[in-house]
Coordinates of C-alpha atoms in Angstrom, one line a residue:
X277 CA 11.1 142.2 125.5
X278 CA 7.4 141.3 125.2
X279 CA 5.0 140.9 127.9
X280 CA 2.2 138.2 128.0
X281 CA -0.4 138.2 130.9
X282 CA -2.4 134.9 131.6
X283 CA -5.1 134.2 134.0
X284 CA -5.9 130.6 134.7
X285 CA -9.3 130.1 136.4
X286 CA -10.2 126.8 137.7
X287 CA -8.9 123.0 137.5
X288 CA -9.3 123.3 133.7
X289 CA -7.4 126.7 133.6
X290 CA -4.7 125.2 135.7
X291 CA -4.1 122.2 133.3
X292 CA -4.1 124.7 130.6
X293 CA -1.5 127.3 132.2
X294 CA 0.9 123.8 132.8
X295 CA 0.6 123.7 128.8
X296 CA 1.8 127.3 128.7
X297 CA 4.7 126.7 131.2
X298 CA 5.8 123.6 129.0
X299 CA 5.6 125.8 125.9
X300 CA 7.6 128.2 127.6
X301 CA 10.3 125.5 128.5
X302 CA 10.6 124.5 124.9
X303 CA 11.3 128.3 123.9
X304 CA 7.9 129.0 122.2
X305 CA 7.5 132.3 123.8
X306 CA 11.3 133.5 123.3
X307 CA 12.1 137.0 124.7
X308 CA 8.8 137.1 126.6
X309 CA 7.9 137.8 130.5
X310 CA 4.9 136.0 131.2
X311 CA 2.6 137.2 134.1
X312 CA 0.6 134.2 134.9
X313 CA -2.5 134.6 137.8
X314 CA -3.8 131.2 138.9
X315 CA -7.2 131.9 140.1
X316 CA -9.1 129.2 141.8
X317 CA -11.7 129.2 145.0
X318 CA -10.3 125.8 145.8
X319 CA -7.0 126.5 146.9
X320 CA -6.0 123.1 147.9
X321 CA -7.2 121.4 144.6
X322 CA -4.4 119.0 143.1
X323 CA -4.3 120.9 140.0
X324 CA -3.6 124.0 141.5
X325 CA -0.8 122.6 143.7
X326 CA 0.5 120.6 140.4
X327 CA 1.1 123.9 138.5
X328 CA 2.7 125.6 141.7
X329 CA 5.2 122.9 141.9
X330 CA 6.1 123.2 137.9
X331 CA 6.6 126.8 138.1
X332 CA 8.7 126.8 141.2
X333 CA 10.7 124.0 139.3
X334 CA 10.8 126.6 136.2
X335 CA 11.7 129.4 138.4
X336 CA 14.7 127.7 140.0
X337 CA 16.2 126.5 136.4
X338 CA 16.2 130.3 135.4
X339 CA 17.0 131.8 138.6
X340 CA 20.7 132.2 137.4
X341 CA 19.6 134.4 134.1
X342 CA 18.9 138.0 134.4
X343 CA 15.5 138.4 132.7
X344 CA 14.3 136.7 129.3
X345 CA 16.3 134.7 126.5
X346 CA 15.6 133.7 123.0
X347 CA 16.8 130.3 121.3
X348 CA 17.3 128.2 124.2
X349 CA 15.3 126.2 126.4
X350 CA 13.3 128.0 129.2
X351 CA 13.6 131.2 127.3
X352 CA 10.7 132.9 129.2
X353 CA 10.7 134.4 132.5
X354 CA 7.3 133.6 134.4
X355 CA 6.3 135.6 137.2
X356 CA 3.7 133.8 139.5
X357 CA 0.5 134.9 141.0
X358 CA -2.2 133.6 143.1
X359 CA -5.4 134.4 144.2
X360 CA -8.2 132.5 146.2
X361 CA -11.1 133.7 148.0
X362 CA -11.1 133.8 151.3
X363 CA -13.4 130.7 152.1
X364 CA -12.6 128.9 155.0
X365 CA -14.2 125.5 156.2
X366 CA -18.1 125.9 156.5
X367 CA -18.0 129.2 154.9
X368 CA -21.1 129.3 152.2
X369 CA -23.2 131.9 150.5
X370 CA -25.5 132.8 153.3
X371 CA -22.2 133.9 155.3
X372 CA -20.5 135.7 152.6
X373 CA -23.3 137.8 151.3
X374 CA -25.1 138.3 154.8
X375 CA -28.3 136.5 153.7
X376 CA -29.8 137.0 157.2
X377 CA -29.5 140.5 157.0
X378 CA -31.2 140.8 153.7
X379 CA -33.6 138.6 155.0
X380 CA -34.5 140.4 157.8
X381 CA -34.7 143.9 155.8
X382 CA -38.7 143.8 155.2
X383 CA -40.5 146.6 153.2
X384 CA -44.2 147.4 152.4
X385 CA -44.8 149.2 149.4
X386 CA -48.4 149.8 148.3
X387 CA -49.7 147.1 150.6
X388 CA -46.9 144.3 148.7
X389 CA -44.7 143.0 151.4
X390 CA -41.2 142.1 150.3
X391 CA -37.8 141.2 151.7
X392 CA -34.3 142.2 150.4
X393 CA -33.4 138.3 150.1
X394 CA -36.6 137.6 147.8
X395 CA -34.4 137.9 144.7
X396 CA -31.9 135.5 145.9
X397 CA -34.4 133.1 146.4
X398 CA -35.3 133.2 142.8
X399 CA -31.9 131.6 141.9
X400 CA -30.4 129.8 144.6
X401 CA -32.4 127.0 146.4
X402 CA -31.5 126.6 150.4
X403 CA -29.2 123.8 149.8
X404 CA -27.0 126.3 147.3
X405 CA -27.0 128.8 149.8
X406 CA -25.7 126.3 152.5
X407 CA -23.0 124.5 150.4
X408 CA -19.3 124.8 151.5
X409 CA -17.4 127.2 149.2
X410 CA -14.3 125.8 149.9
X411 CA -14.6 122.9 146.8
X412 CA -15.5 126.0 144.7
X413 CA -19.2 126.9 142.8
X414 CA -20.1 123.2 141.7
X415 CA -21.6 124.6 138.6
X416 CA -23.6 126.9 140.2
X417 CA -22.6 129.9 138.0
X418 CA -25.5 132.1 138.9
X419 CA -23.9 132.4 142.4
X420 CA -20.4 132.2 141.4
X421 CA -20.1 135.2 139.0
X422 CA -21.6 137.5 141.7
X423 CA -19.1 135.8 144.5
X424 CA -16.0 136.1 142.6
X425 CA -16.8 139.6 141.3
X426 CA -17.3 141.0 145.0
X427 CA -14.2 138.5 146.2
X428 CA -12.0 140.7 143.6
X429 CA -13.3 144.1 144.8
X430 CA -13.0 143.1 148.8
X431 CA -9.4 141.8 147.8
X432 CA -8.7 145.3 146.3
X433 CA -9.9 146.8 149.6
X434 CA -8.6 144.9 151.8
X435 CA -5.0 145.2 150.2
X436 CA -5.1 148.6 148.8
X437 CA -1.4 149.6 149.0
X438 CA -0.2 146.0 150.3
X439 CA 1.8 143.4 148.8
X440 CA -1.3 141.2 147.9
X441 CA -0.6 138.8 144.7
X442 CA -4.0 140.2 143.2
X443 CA -3.5 143.8 143.8
X444 CA 0.1 143.5 142.4
X445 CA -1.3 141.9 139.3
X446 CA -4.1 144.6 138.9
X447 CA -1.2 147.5 139.5
X448 CA 1.1 146.0 136.5
X449 CA -1.8 146.0 134.2
X450 CA -2.5 149.7 135.3
X451 CA 0.9 150.9 134.9
X452 CA 1.7 148.7 131.4
X453 CA -1.3 150.1 128.9
X454 CA -1.4 148.0 126.2
X455 CA -1.1 144.8 127.8
X456 CA -2.0 141.5 126.4
X457 CA -4.1 139.8 128.6
X458 CA -5.8 136.1 127.9
X459 CA -8.1 134.0 130.0
X460 CA -8.1 130.0 130.3
X461 CA -10.9 128.2 131.2
X462 CA -13.8 125.9 131.1
X463 CA -17.7 127.0 130.3
X464 CA -19.4 124.1 131.5
X465 CA -18.2 123.8 135.3
X466 CA -17.8 126.1 138.3
X467 CA -15.4 128.8 138.9
X468 CA -14.0 129.1 135.3
X469 CA -17.6 129.3 134.0
X470 CA -18.4 131.7 136.5
X471 CA -15.6 134.0 136.1
X472 CA -14.8 134.2 132.4
X473 CA -17.6 136.9 131.8
X474 CA -17.1 139.0 134.7
X475 CA -13.7 139.0 135.5
X476 CA -12.3 141.9 133.0
X477 CA -14.7 143.9 134.8
X478 CA -14.1 142.8 138.2
X479 CA -10.4 143.6 137.6
X480 CA -11.4 147.1 136.7
X481 CA -13.2 148.0 139.5
X482 CA -10.2 146.4 141.5
X483 CA -8.0 149.0 139.6
X484 CA -10.5 151.8 140.4
X485 CA -10.2 150.9 144.3
X486 CA -6.5 150.7 144.3
X487 CA -5.5 153.4 141.9
X488 CA -5.0 157.1 143.5
X489 CA -7.2 159.1 141.3
X490 CA -10.0 156.2 140.9
X491 CA -9.8 156.1 137.1
X492 CA -8.4 152.6 136.7
X493 CA -9.1 151.8 133.2
X494 CA -8.2 148.3 132.2
X495 CA -10.7 147.6 129.6
X496 CA -10.0 150.1 127.1
X497 CA -6.4 150.5 127.4
X498 CA -5.6 146.7 127.2
X499 CA -6.5 143.7 125.1
X500 CA -8.5 140.9 126.5
X501 CA -9.0 137.3 124.7
X502 CA -10.3 134.1 126.2
X503 CA -10.5 130.4 125.3
X504 CA -13.8 128.7 126.3
X505 CA -13.6 125.0 126.7
X506 CA -16.7 123.1 126.0
X507 CA -17.7 119.7 127.8
X508 CA -14.8 117.6 126.9
X509 CA -14.5 115.6 129.8
X510 CA -16.4 113.5 132.2
X511 CA -16.5 111.8 135.6
X512 CA -18.2 109.4 137.8
X513 CA -20.7 111.2 140.5
X514 CA -18.6 112.2 143.4
X515 CA -18.7 110.1 146.6
X516 CA -20.4 112.7 148.9
X517 CA -23.1 113.4 151.5
X518 CA -23.7 117.1 150.0
X519 CA -26.8 117.8 148.6
X520 CA -25.2 120.0 145.6
X521 CA -22.3 118.9 143.5
X522 CA -21.3 119.3 139.8
X523 CA -22.0 116.2 137.7
X524 CA -21.0 115.8 134.3
X525 CA -24.2 114.7 132.8
X526 CA -25.2 118.3 132.7
X527 CA -22.0 119.7 131.3
X528 CA -23.7 119.6 127.6
X529 CA -26.3 121.6 128.8
X530 CA -24.4 123.6 130.5
X531 CA -21.7 124.6 127.8
X532 CA -24.9 125.2 125.4
X533 CA -26.2 128.0 127.4
X534 CA -23.0 129.5 128.0
X535 CA -22.4 129.5 124.6
X536 CA -25.5 131.2 123.8
X537 CA -24.9 133.9 126.5
X538 CA -21.6 134.7 125.1
X539 CA -22.8 135.2 121.5
X540 CA -25.6 137.4 122.7
X541 CA -24.3 139.3 125.5
X542 CA -22.8 142.8 124.4
X543 CA -20.7 143.3 127.2
X544 CA -18.9 140.3 126.6
X545 CA -18.5 141.1 123.1
X546 CA -17.1 144.5 123.7
X547 CA -14.8 143.3 126.4
X548 CA -12.9 140.6 124.7
X549 CA -11.3 141.1 121.1
X550 CA -11.3 137.3 120.7
X551 CA -13.2 134.2 122.0
X552 CA -11.9 131.0 121.4
X553 CA -14.2 127.8 121.3
X554 CA -12.6 124.6 121.7
X555 CA -14.6 121.3 122.4
X556 CA -15.2 117.8 120.9
X557 CA -18.0 115.4 120.5
X558 CA -17.0 112.4 122.8
X559 CA -16.1 113.7 126.3
X560 CA -13.4 111.6 128.0
X561 CA -14.0 110.0 131.3
X562 CA -10.9 111.0 133.6
X563 CA -12.2 109.3 137.2
X564 CA -9.2 107.1 138.0
X565 CA -9.9 103.4 138.6
X566 CA -8.1 103.3 142.0
X567 CA -9.8 106.6 143.5
X568 CA -13.2 107.9 144.0
X569 CA -14.5 110.8 142.1
X570 CA -14.0 113.8 144.8
X571 CA -15.9 117.6 144.6
X572 CA -12.4 119.1 145.1
X573 CA -9.4 119.4 147.1
X574 CA -5.8 117.7 146.9
X575 CA -7.5 114.6 145.6
X576 CA -8.6 116.2 142.6
X577 CA -5.9 115.8 140.1
X578 CA -7.4 115.4 136.8
X579 CA -4.8 114.2 134.1
X580 CA -3.7 116.5 131.3
X581 CA -5.8 116.3 127.8
X582 CA -4.8 117.3 124.4
X583 CA -7.6 119.6 124.3
X584 CA -5.6 121.6 127.1
X585 CA -2.8 122.0 124.6
X586 CA -5.1 123.1 122.2
X587 CA -6.1 126.1 124.3
X588 CA -2.7 126.9 124.9
X589 CA -2.1 127.3 121.3
X590 CA -5.3 129.6 121.1
X591 CA -3.2 131.6 124.0
X592 CA -0.4 131.6 121.7
X593 CA -2.3 133.0 118.4
X594 CA -4.0 135.4 120.5
X595 CA -0.7 136.9 121.5
X596 CA 1.1 137.0 118.4
X597 CA -1.9 138.9 116.9
X598 CA -2.1 141.3 119.5
X599 CA 1.3 142.2 119.5
X600 CA 0.7 143.0 115.8
X601 CA -2.4 144.7 116.4
X602 CA -0.3 147.0 118.6
X603 CA 1.8 148.2 115.8
X604 CA -1.0 148.0 113.0
X605 CA -4.7 147.2 114.0
X606 CA -5.7 143.6 113.4
X607 CA -8.7 143.1 115.7
X608 CA -12.5 144.4 115.1
X609 CA -14.5 146.6 117.8
X610 CA -16.3 143.7 118.5
X611 CA -15.2 140.5 119.5
X612 CA -14.6 137.9 116.9
X613 CA -15.5 134.1 117.6
X614 CA -13.1 131.2 116.5
X615 CA -14.3 127.4 116.6
X616 CA -12.0 124.8 116.8
X617 CA -11.9 121.3 116.1
X618 CA -9.3 118.9 115.8
X619 CA -7.8 117.9 112.5
X620 CA -5.8 115.0 112.1
X621 CA -3.5 113.8 109.3
X622 CA -3.7 110.9 107.0
X623 CA -2.8 108.5 109.3
X624 CA -5.5 109.7 111.7
X625 CA -2.7 111.1 114.2
X626 CA -2.7 114.7 116.1
X627 CA 0.3 116.2 114.4
X628 CA 2.1 119.4 115.2
X629 CA -0.1 121.4 112.2
X630 CA -3.3 120.2 114.5
X631 CA -2.2 122.5 117.2
X632 CA -0.1 125.2 115.5
X633 CA -1.4 125.5 111.8
X634 CA 1.3 127.8 110.1
X635 CA 3.5 127.7 113.1
X636 CA 3.7 124.2 113.0
X637 CA 7.3 123.8 111.9
X638 CA 8.6 126.1 115.0
X639 CA 6.6 124.1 117.2
X640 CA 7.8 120.9 115.6
X641 CA 11.8 121.7 116.2
X642 CA 11.1 123.3 119.9
X643 CA 8.9 120.6 120.9
X644 CA 11.5 118.1 119.3
X645 CA 14.5 119.5 121.1
X646 CA 12.3 119.5 124.5
X647 CA 11.5 116.0 123.6
X648 CA 15.1 114.7 123.3
X649 CA 16.2 116.5 126.1
X650 CA 13.9 114.8 128.4
X651 CA 15.4 111.6 127.3
X652 CA 19.1 113.3 127.7
X653 CA 18.3 114.9 131.0
X654 CA 16.3 112.2 132.4
X655 CA 17.1 108.4 132.1
X656 CA 20.6 109.4 130.4
X657 CA 21.4 111.9 133.2
X658 CA 23.5 114.3 130.9
X659 CA 23.5 117.2 133.5
X660 CA 25.4 114.8 136.1
X661 CA 27.8 114.0 133.5
X662 CA 28.8 117.5 132.9
X663 CA 29.8 118.4 136.2
X664 CA 32.9 116.0 135.5
X665 CA 34.1 118.6 133.2
X666 CA 36.0 122.1 134.0
X667 CA 33.3 124.2 132.0
X668 CA 30.5 123.3 134.3
X669 CA 32.1 122.5 137.6
X670 CA 29.7 125.1 139.0
X671 CA 26.9 122.7 138.7
X672 CA 25.4 121.9 141.9
X673 CA 23.6 118.8 143.0
X674 CA 20.5 120.8 143.5
X675 CA 20.8 122.2 139.6
X676 CA 21.0 118.8 138.6
X677 CA 18.3 117.7 140.4
X678 CA 15.7 120.8 139.1
X679 CA 16.9 119.7 135.8
X680 CA 16.1 116.4 135.9
X681 CA 12.8 117.0 137.9
X682 CA 11.2 119.1 135.3
X683 CA 12.2 117.2 132.1
X684 CA 10.6 114.0 134.2
X685 CA 7.6 116.2 134.7
X686 CA 7.5 116.8 131.2
X687 CA 7.9 113.1 130.2
X688 CA 7.8 110.9 132.9
X689 CA 6.8 111.4 136.7
X690 CA 7.9 107.8 137.9
X691 CA 9.4 108.0 141.1
X692 CA 9.1 111.9 141.7
X693 CA 5.8 111.8 143.3
X694 CA 3.8 108.6 144.4
X695 CA 0.6 110.5 144.6
X696 CA 0.8 111.4 140.6
X697 CA 0.3 109.1 137.7
X698 CA 3.5 107.8 136.4
X699 CA 3.0 109.6 133.3
X700 CA 4.6 113.1 132.5
X701 CA 2.7 116.0 130.7
X702 CA 3.6 114.9 127.1
X703 CA 2.7 111.2 127.6
X704 CA -0.5 112.4 129.5
X705 CA -1.3 114.1 126.2
X706 CA -0.5 111.2 124.3
X707 CA -2.4 108.9 126.3
X708 CA -5.8 111.2 126.3
X709 CA -5.1 111.2 122.2
X710 CA -5.3 107.5 122.0
X711 CA -8.3 107.0 124.2
X712 CA -10.1 109.4 122.0
X713 CA -9.4 106.8 119.0
X714 CA -6.4 108.7 117.3
X715 CA -3.4 106.7 116.1
X716 CA -0.6 108.6 117.4
X717 CA 0.4 112.1 118.9
X718 CA 2.9 114.3 117.2
X719 CA 6.0 111.8 118.1
X720 CA 6.6 108.4 116.7
X721 CA 4.9 105.9 119.0
X722 CA 8.2 104.3 120.0
X723 CA 8.7 107.6 122.2
X724 CA 6.0 107.0 124.3
X725 CA 6.4 103.1 124.9
X726 CA 9.9 103.3 126.8
X727 CA 10.5 101.5 130.2
X728 CA 12.7 103.1 132.6
X729 CA 15.4 100.8 131.5
X730 CA 15.0 101.0 127.6
X731 CA 14.6 105.1 127.9
X732 CA 18.2 105.5 128.6
X733 CA 19.1 103.7 125.3
X734 CA 16.1 105.2 123.2
X735 CA 17.0 106.4 119.6
X736 CA 15.9 110.0 119.4
X737 CA 18.1 110.2 116.1
X738 CA 16.0 107.7 114.4
X739 CA 12.7 107.1 116.4
X740 CA 11.4 110.5 117.4
X741 CA 9.2 111.5 114.7
X742 CA 6.8 109.6 112.6
X743 CA 8.1 108.0 109.6
X744 CA 6.1 109.9 107.3
X745 CA 7.3 113.2 108.7
X746 CA 9.0 116.0 107.1
X747 CA 11.3 116.3 110.1
X748 CA 14.0 113.8 110.1
X749 CA 16.6 113.7 112.8
X750 CA 19.4 113.6 110.5
X751 CA 22.5 112.9 112.3
X752 CA 23.9 109.5 111.3
X753 CA 25.9 107.3 114.1
X754 CA 29.4 107.9 113.2
X755 CA 31.8 104.9 112.9
X756 CA 32.7 103.5 116.6
X757 CA 29.9 105.4 118.0
X758 CA 26.8 103.4 118.9
X759 CA 24.3 105.7 120.4
X760 CA 22.8 109.1 119.4
X761 CA 23.7 110.0 123.2
X762 CA 27.6 109.3 122.0
X763 CA 27.2 111.6 119.3
X764 CA 25.5 114.6 121.2
X765 CA 28.3 114.4 123.4
X766 CA 30.9 114.7 120.9
X767 CA 29.1 117.6 119.3
X768 CA 28.5 119.2 122.4
X769 CA 32.3 119.2 123.4
X770 CA 33.7 119.8 126.6
X771 CA 34.1 123.6 126.2
X772 CA 31.1 126.2 126.6
X773 CA 30.9 128.7 123.7
X774 CA 29.6 131.9 123.9
X775 CA 29.4 134.7 126.5
X776 CA 31.5 134.2 129.5
X777 CA 29.2 135.8 131.8
X778 CA 26.8 132.9 131.6
X779 CA 26.2 131.0 134.5
X780 CA 25.9 127.2 134.8
X781 CA 22.5 126.2 134.1
X782 CA 21.9 128.7 131.4
X783 CA 24.9 127.8 129.8
X784 CA 24.2 124.2 129.6
X785 CA 20.5 124.7 128.4
X786 CA 21.9 127.2 125.5
X787 CA 24.7 124.8 124.4
X788 CA 22.1 121.8 124.5
X789 CA 19.5 123.8 122.3
X790 CA 22.1 124.7 120.0
X791 CA 24.2 121.3 119.9
X792 CA 20.3 119.8 118.8
X793 CA 19.7 122.6 116.3
X794 CA 23.0 121.8 114.5
X795 CA 22.5 117.9 114.7
X796 CA 19.3 118.1 113.7
X797 CA 19.7 120.6 110.9
X798 CA 17.0 123.0 112.2

């Protein structure tokens, strides 16, 4: 079994982590235990909550399986951890950093009078010091980096020997030298931009605090990589009376300053093995027409974007190279910087190769099975159909709901949560690609244009991949059979094959994966 440690930071990090979860669901991380730490100052953030809902759903589906699996859907095991600094309503910098104490501490040296708060005053205005931290650092990275660093150390002091998620995550890194750690976040906003430069060192300090001998060495014994997303979206100015808030018109400047820092800072370059830079020229406006822009909280639920899938593919690339490095050196002593823009195919479509390069065939096959399964377990309600057969009589209504909910979260959320947009994860990806001027995204456009009624009849044997694709779903309709669904059921059969100790959900998903693999000739 392999282990991969992910740290998702801020709203962008949460959406990138959603991509990781969906890649796990389609089987891109076979035989892997994924330890995922979601870190955000705004614990009520809608993207933070959406990620938790998705992982809870994933965990229920895999609960009947002991550990990891391979060559099946939902093959990875996901262990979920969270950390949010303790910022209750009204908490600001002055309170957290005890600014009044520093202001009261005065000195007179050689006739020069100064206060210990003078250095802070050079970097933070009174408005910045007074802003409520519940909604994050609002692009004030000069303040956020310091606060996040000390919040992690404080969490380690408070919870040494206790069951804090952050402490357990750190202890896991301490006890498994050679761990592969990858950070996901943006460089233009607040929490992500504040945390990426300092987080490995903050975790190291936390390790020293919780270790028995004070020798917690995480930096030299583990492999760290990160992806940094430059300004790829914009939004309308938030509806707020606060004097300090993030504005997207500054994101390009923020990105430029951050990249200059990462390129020149020796500490950053010695900490990370690889830095992946991802961005695009034209930001996408994510303001919802039916809602006002907000500074944070539950209402802040930005849609998924294909750029975040590119970030997840960077995590996959680092993971594969890090595994190879543990056997034979791949990484250099100083961080390598990889720059990524998106290349489309001859029809100006984002293809499987656009995201996974030489691994395009693997991604195309596994994503294709996941896409077909979304129709199978969503509108065609195949899991419920199986309950009528002796071999799957132990499937419960809760099992069926969990499976249906996840696949509808993947493809179509309509009817699941009225507070969410109707599009599921992959349809949001496709919509973002079309908005940016691409003509298509991964699959045939017909696969994304189904209504609730037509989805149950969608021909995923004929209309899934683009016509010019090298991947053809080649299972022809047999005489007397009218649909791909009929063909699938016939091939699936009534009896479960393989190990008898598999429980119902795992057996259903394994058989589904194998049936599609056989029918499509993968």
